[in-house]
Amino acid sequence: MIVPRRVALRSLFALAVTAFTGGALGRVATRPDRPGSGGARDPHAFDELYRGRRLLGFSGPGGGPTALVDGRPLHLMRCADGGWVSPIDHYESCPTPLEATRAAVDELGTARLSPLAGAHGVPTDPTGGSPRGVHA
């Protein structure tokens, strides 16, 4: 039996659309929840525009918050009172990682975040030691 060319092309097109749609829906179904979506949310998740800067936050590999300001990492530290501070605004404890990120943006003004702001407390030497020999 010979299949007409139009039927074969229509079938291939339908198969391709179905495959691509299924792949896209699979990625959407397995990605972490975004802020504003239902279900179990990431407690550190935020994505907003604040004073012309894009703030993005999510849980990092260790479960702690990871914050990005215009795509650059901002290190956040937990305080004894349960609040959060950053190296940029080290003096005022903020109740949430988002508030601490906003406070850092307020302090930065129009300056860009240093590429080293995300490495605060993280050794840059692959052997785990400090380039100055400090091992605290």
PDB file of C-alpha atoms in Angstrom:
ATOM      1  CA  MET A   1       0.000   0.000   0.000  1.00  0.00           C
ATOM      2  CA  ILE A   2       1.379   3.407  -0.987  1.00  0.00           C
ATOM      3  CA  VAL A   3       0.767   6.306   1.397  1.00  0.00           C
ATOM      4  CA  PRO A   4       0.151   9.656  -0.298  1.00  0.00           C
ATOM      5  CA  ARG A   5       2.861  12.241   0.328  1.00  0.00           C
ATOM      6  CA  ARG A   6       0.424  14.720   1.913  1.00  0.00           C
ATOM      7  CA  VAL A   7      -0.744  12.140   4.491  1.00  0.00           C
ATOM      8  CA  ALA A   8       2.854  11.171   5.326  1.00  0.00           C
ATOM      9  CA  LEU A   9       3.928  14.812   5.807  1.00  0.00           C
ATOM     10  CA  ARG A  10       0.859  15.589   7.933  1.00  0.00           C
ATOM     11  CA  SER A  11       1.567  12.546  10.118  1.00  0.00           C
ATOM     12  CA  LEU A  12       5.243  13.495  10.558  1.00  0.00           C
ATOM     13  CA  PHE A  13       4.270  17.060  11.461  1.00  0.00           C
ATOM     14  CA  ALA A  14       1.729  15.859  14.062  1.00  0.00           C
ATOM     15  CA  LEU A  15       4.295  13.472  15.520  1.00  0.00           C
ATOM     16  CA  ALA A  16       6.928  16.244  15.783  1.00  0.00           C
ATOM     17  CA  VAL A  17       4.490  18.672  17.469  1.00  0.00           C
ATOM     18  CA  THR A  18       3.445  15.995  19.944  1.00  0.00           C
ATOM     19  CA  ALA A  19       7.059  15.109  20.781  1.00  0.00           C
ATOM     20  CA  PHE A  20       8.158  18.719  21.307  1.00  0.00           C
ATOM     21  CA  THR A  21       5.056  19.565  23.355  1.00  0.00           C
ATOM     22  CA  GLY A  22       5.577  16.515  25.558  1.00  0.00           C
ATOM     23  CA  GLY A  23       9.233  17.422  26.115  1.00  0.00           C
ATOM     24  CA  ALA A  24       8.382  21.015  27.041  1.00  0.00           C
ATOM     25  CA  LEU A  25       5.620  19.959  29.421  1.00  0.00           C
ATOM     26  CA  GLY A  26       7.955  17.439  31.036  1.00  0.00           C
ATOM     27  CA  ARG A  27      10.516  20.163  31.802  1.00  0.00           C
ATOM     28  CA  VAL A  28       7.814  22.451  33.211  1.00  0.00           C
ATOM     29  CA  ALA A  29       6.419  19.687  35.402  1.00  0.00           C
ATOM     30  CA  THR A  30       9.806  18.792  36.907  1.00  0.00           C
ATOM     31  CA  ARG A  31      11.244  22.285  37.521  1.00  0.00           C
ATOM     32  CA  PRO A  32      11.248  23.753  41.046  1.00  0.00           C
ATOM     33  CA  ASP A  33       8.228  25.841  41.967  1.00  0.00           C
ATOM     34  CA  ARG A  34       8.489  29.522  41.167  1.00  0.00           C
ATOM     35  CA  PRO A  35       7.226  32.270  43.472  1.00  0.00           C
ATOM     36  CA  GLY A  36       3.498  32.713  43.100  1.00  0.00           C
ATOM     37  CA  SER A  37       2.806  29.171  41.953  1.00  0.00           C
ATOM     38  CA  GLY A  38       0.822  26.744  44.051  1.00  0.00           C
ATOM     39  CA  GLY A  39       2.222  23.731  45.821  1.00  0.00           C
ATOM     40  CA  ALA A  40       5.340  23.375  47.934  1.00  0.00           C
ATOM     41  CA  ARG A  41       7.324  26.572  47.490  1.00  0.00           C
ATOM     42  CA  ASP A  42      10.976  27.187  47.979  1.00  0.00           C
ATOM     43  CA  PRO A  43      11.122  29.234  51.217  1.00  0.00           C
ATOM     44  CA  HIS A  44      13.971  31.353  49.821  1.00  0.00           C
ATOM     45  CA  ALA A  45      12.486  31.924  46.351  1.00  0.00           C
ATOM     46  CA  PHE A  46      11.994  35.413  44.962  1.00  0.00           C
ATOM     47  CA  ASP A  47      12.229  37.017  41.558  1.00  0.00           C
ATOM     48  CA  GLU A  48      11.562  40.730  41.325  1.00  0.00           C
ATOM     49  CA  LEU A  49      12.704  44.033  39.918  1.00  0.00           C
ATOM     50  CA  TYR A  50      13.760  46.425  42.715  1.00  0.00           C
ATOM     51  CA  ARG A  51      15.152  49.901  42.022  1.00  0.00           C
ATOM     52  CA  GLY A  52      16.016  48.876  38.483  1.00  0.00           C
ATOM     53  CA  ARG A  53      17.861  45.718  39.576  1.00  0.00           C
ATOM     54  CA  ARG A  54      16.776  42.144  39.042  1.00  0.00           C
ATOM     55  CA  LEU A  55      16.757  40.223  42.315  1.00  0.00           C
ATOM     56  CA  LEU A  56      16.594  36.445  42.123  1.00  0.00           C
ATOM     57  CA  GLY A  57      16.657  34.100  45.096  1.00  0.00           C
ATOM     58  CA  PHE A  58      16.383  30.357  45.579  1.00  0.00           C
ATOM     59  CA  SER A  59      17.608  27.592  47.865  1.00  0.00           C
ATOM     60  CA  GLY A  60      21.211  26.697  47.189  1.00  0.00           C
ATOM     61  CA  PRO A  61      22.829  23.255  47.284  1.00  0.00           C
ATOM     62  CA  GLY A  62      23.039  23.223  51.107  1.00  0.00           C
ATOM     63  CA  GLY A  63      19.449  24.420  51.544  1.00  0.00           C
ATOM     64  CA  GLY A  64      20.506  27.954  52.456  1.00  0.00           C
ATOM     65  CA  PRO A  65      19.482  30.960  50.385  1.00  0.00           C
ATOM     66  CA  THR A  66      21.288  31.959  47.217  1.00  0.00           C
ATOM     67  CA  ALA A  67      20.694  35.533  46.021  1.00  0.00           C
ATOM     68  CA  LEU A  68      21.620  37.092  42.690  1.00  0.00           C
ATOM     69  CA  VAL A  69      21.620  40.826  41.973  1.00  0.00           C
ATOM     70  CA  ASP A  70      21.641  41.447  38.219  1.00  0.00           C
ATOM     71  CA  GLY A  71      23.007  37.914  37.798  1.00  0.00           C
ATOM     72  CA  ARG A  72      25.877  38.365  40.274  1.00  0.00           C
ATOM     73  CA  PRO A  73      25.892  36.321  43.492  1.00  0.00           C
ATOM     74  CA  LEU A  74      25.338  38.047  46.824  1.00  0.00           C
ATOM     75  CA  HIS A  75      26.426  36.126  49.915  1.00  0.00           C
ATOM     76  CA  LEU A  76      23.788  36.039  52.675  1.00  0.00           C
ATOM     77  CA  MET A  77      24.565  35.118  56.267  1.00  0.00           C
ATOM     78  CA  ARG A  78      22.235  33.985  59.046  1.00  0.00           C
ATOM     79  CA  CYS A  79      22.289  36.051  62.260  1.00  0.00           C
ATOM     80  CA  ALA A  80      21.872  34.782  65.803  1.00  0.00           C
ATOM     81  CA  ASP A  81      18.496  36.569  65.989  1.00  0.00           C
ATOM     82  CA  GLY A  82      17.239  34.539  62.989  1.00  0.00           C
ATOM     83  CA  GLY A  83      17.592  37.415  60.526  1.00  0.00           C
ATOM     84  CA  TRP A  84      19.858  37.805  57.500  1.00  0.00           C
ATOM     85  CA  VAL A  85      22.721  40.155  56.553  1.00  0.00           C
ATOM     86  CA  SER A  86      24.990  40.557  53.546  1.00  0.00           C
ATOM     87  CA  PRO A  87      28.578  41.797  53.254  1.00  0.00           C
ATOM     88  CA  ILE A  88      27.183  44.987  51.687  1.00  0.00           C
ATOM     89  CA  ASP A  89      24.853  45.877  54.571  1.00  0.00           C
ATOM     90  CA  HIS A  90      26.463  44.142  57.532  1.00  0.00           C
ATOM     91  CA  TYR A  91      24.930  46.173  60.356  1.00  0.00           C
ATOM     92  CA  GLU A  92      21.182  45.697  60.113  1.00  0.00           C
ATOM     93  CA  SER A  93      19.567  42.285  60.464  1.00  0.00           C
ATOM     94  CA  CYS A  94      16.709  41.733  58.003  1.00  0.00           C
ATOM     95  CA  PRO A  95      13.883  39.241  58.620  1.00  0.00           C
ATOM     96  CA  THR A  96      14.104  37.512  55.204  1.00  0.00           C
ATOM     97  CA  PRO A  97      16.716  36.904  52.497  1.00  0.00           C
ATOM     98  CA  LEU A  98      14.695  39.153  50.153  1.00  0.00           C
ATOM     99  CA  GLU A  99      14.805  42.036  52.655  1.00  0.00           C
ATOM    100  CA  ALA A 100      18.576  41.561  53.078  1.00  0.00           C
ATOM    101  CA  THR A 101      19.039  41.608  49.303  1.00  0.00           C
ATOM    102  CA  ARG A 102      16.954  44.788  49.034  1.00  0.00           C
ATOM    103  CA  ALA A 103      19.038  46.405  51.812  1.00  0.00           C
ATOM    104  CA  ALA A 104      22.210  45.541  49.881  1.00  0.00           C
ATOM    105  CA  VAL A 105      20.775  47.148  46.731  1.00  0.00           C
ATOM    106  CA  ASP A 106      19.878  50.257  48.761  1.00  0.00           C
ATOM    107  CA  GLU A 107      23.485  50.491  49.988  1.00  0.00           C
ATOM    108  CA  LEU A 108      24.952  49.854  46.537  1.00  0.00           C
ATOM    109  CA  GLY A 109      23.072  52.730  44.922  1.00  0.00           C
ATOM    110  CA  THR A 110      24.175  52.860  41.289  1.00  0.00           C
ATOM    111  CA  ALA A 111      27.372  50.834  41.858  1.00  0.00           C
ATOM    112  CA  ARG A 112      27.612  47.300  40.478  1.00  0.00           C
ATOM    113  CA  LEU A 113      27.947  44.345  42.813  1.00  0.00           C
ATOM    114  CA  SER A 114      31.501  43.052  42.952  1.00  0.00           C
ATOM    115  CA  PRO A 115      32.053  39.623  41.402  1.00  0.00           C
ATOM    116  CA  LEU A 116      33.718  38.639  44.710  1.00  0.00           C
ATOM    117  CA  ALA A 117      30.655  39.463  46.849  1.00  0.00           C
ATOM    118  CA  GLY A 118      29.326  35.927  46.381  1.00  0.00           C
ATOM    119  CA  ALA A 119      32.612  34.296  47.442  1.00  0.00           C
ATOM    120  CA  HIS A 120      32.626  35.767  50.952  1.00  0.00           C
ATOM    121  CA  GLY A 121      33.741  32.974  53.254  1.00  0.00           C
ATOM    122  CA  VAL A 122      34.244  30.506  50.417  1.00  0.00           C
ATOM    123  CA  PRO A 123      37.835  29.492  49.653  1.00  0.00           C
ATOM    124  CA  THR A 124      38.900  30.362  46.126  1.00  0.00           C
ATOM    125  CA  ASP A 125      41.866  27.992  46.235  1.00  0.00           C
ATOM    126  CA  PRO A 126      40.839  24.551  44.848  1.00  0.00           C
ATOM    127  CA  THR A 127      42.891  22.849  47.573  1.00  0.00           C
ATOM    128  CA  GLY A 128      40.610  24.463  50.193  1.00  0.00           C
ATOM    129  CA  GLY A 129      43.224  26.766  51.682  1.00  0.00           C
ATOM    130  CA  SER A 130      43.526  30.513  51.543  1.00  0.00           C
ATOM    131  CA  PRO A 131      46.033  32.091  49.121  1.00  0.00           C
ATOM    132  CA  ARG A 132      47.559  33.750  52.200  1.00  0.00           C
ATOM    133  CA  GLY A 133      47.856  30.464  54.071  1.00  0.00           C
ATOM    134  CA  VAL A 134      45.008  31.204  56.512  1.00  0.00           C
ATOM    135  CA  HIS A 135      42.934  28.122  57.349  1.00  0.00           C
ATOM    136  CA  ALA A 136      40.160  29.351  59.609  1.00  0.00           C
TER     137      ALA A 136
END
